[in-house]
């Protein structure tokens, strides 16, 4: 391995930081020696209606996995994100919205956001939404997305956000699984100058015969584009809120009441509905936001994630607003209309904390100094990275070019399931090593285990697990607790398995090496290979398919599809396009295979199991170490695949 460059803690940052090196060590010790005491104290970061007396009641034991935090406390999330700030910061911007078009922007103060949330809460109620009902949000990146989330929390409804890039089919599947009663959407979204037909997609999803739960669709007018209208079902957002009162009493929620469901891909089967609950999730999102980004009064914070992903939940909306911060919500993409857009937005709004993804960083890096042309970025203080391993070159470029070698980078490792950041530097406490997510956050107890589940000590490499619970941990899979136990707690008994591999160095720093299961990470978006494969085999000309990931300079990973056609079907340019379009329609553009490898046979064991290890190696061109192929039913398949691979572009 090449020499690791260590960046010592930036003294100017440490001078005013919430957490310094000594403080980190002391608090971390407390948090793992006495979790009860630690979280009893830090649970006070929220305003509770009825204070909790119980702190932690959790078990990772097979057959009895349960996770409960602060279980006898009650609170309301929107009160913590809004009402409690009104006396001190009612006129401070809560959300700065920056449109796709650089001349479009708007600001909502805490007072204004509170009013809009109350009105939309009443609008939801008037459409029949009650405590415990599920509301599906399929929204563009506009302030109303955050308003709709907060309104759900105010009245105790459970939101499930579906990323606006998912297809009607994918949307329908999530609506069916969650049993959503209402869908909130917009006529169209706007991204990189192009309209996204959200309402049309909702119409198509609801036309699916399996979707029977939806009673109403609330539609925000974003572009004014033409939409079909079902007057018995569809209601305009502006009409529903025009007649709604700006007063809405918040529901008193138990800490363990469901807050939201968010679907994510796993290594098998259909997407899983990850459930987060009210108290523990919000304590954890609030506290990690404050310390990981060293949030200080007056900071302008920008997270580029879409609300459709967990980062958009915890660190675009809930974490920042619970801290009374100003959060910037950006409708567009970092390189539209020009490569310097991200830097321009930083200058325009004086952004001091920037949180983005390696894939965006690499896309900008590919254009060199174009990304900072004509900008100063002097307002930046802290920068973050999330979603996939950041390669040291991209880290160095981000640090040097975007951050002018001034700003610490927090490389934050976490997952939809973890609710908040688990492994991360703290800006005033942690010396940085490019490419390493460094050390665990308070209360987080990672371990590295071998394939038998033995905990490995010292500098080592293996599977990343958590040996104890933290408040932001998911509670279950919606409607399928057994699958929850099976997926996360059965590989290694008594431990939460992350699905990631990691290395720990001699300083105790963690280096995430990527997924060790059949999950891909495409531009920081999680995709299950099984999901893409089942979409492919649903295509009438395809007999069999196997998906593997291959390295990609910008996206991190690209999707490589091995496809066997039905007898009599012949590969062609038209079929190539048809297959790609099919996957876009079934799942969405992010799942579109980059490479199609037509073949007559896949390498299988005698019991019929596809040997992905071999397929991965062939796809990456790494055929010198194929390992033992003698267990294959027909070893000659391998040579044929290698030969065919030469022709794949
Ligand atoms: O493989 C890890 C990778 O993203 C996975 C989680 O994906 P998702 O649930 O969609 O959440 C993404 C945003 C939190 C992880 O299992 N991952 C996430 N952050 C990092 C990372 N890999 C390396 N370094 C990171 N900082």
Tab-separated table of C-alpha atoms in Angstrom, residues 560-564 576 595-600 602 618-619 640-646 648:
chain	number	residue	atom	x	y	z
A	560	UNK	CA	-22.423	-5.663	-15.616
A	561	UNK	CA	-25.175	-8.047	-16.747
A	562	UNK	CA	-24.653	-11.601	-18.007
A	563	UNK	CA	-27.717	-12.596	-19.993
A	564	UNK	CA	-28.859	-15.884	-21.475
A	576	UNK	CA	-29.675	-4.327	-26.342
A	595	UNK	CA	-22.711	-3.631	-19.927
A	596	UNK	CA	-24.689	-6.500	-21.435
A	597	UNK	CA	-22.820	-9.745	-21.938
A	598	UNK	CA	-24.872	-12.180	-24.040
A	599	UNK	CA	-23.926	-15.755	-23.377
A	600	UNK	CA	-25.247	-19.287	-23.797
A	602	UNK	CA	-23.484	-19.249	-16.868
A	618	UNK	CA	-14.311	-12.234	-15.671
A	619	UNK	CA	-16.212	-8.938	-15.763
A	640	UNK	CA	-16.138	-19.175	-23.452
A	641	UNK	CA	-17.118	-16.311	-21.141
A	642	UNK	CA	-13.546	-14.998	-21.103
A	643	UNK	CA	-13.482	-15.054	-24.886
A	644	UNK	CA	-16.824	-13.265	-25.156
A	645	UNK	CA	-15.699	-10.669	-22.629
A	646	UNK	CA	-13.107	-9.378	-25.141
A	648	UNK	CA	-17.870	-6.240	-24.532
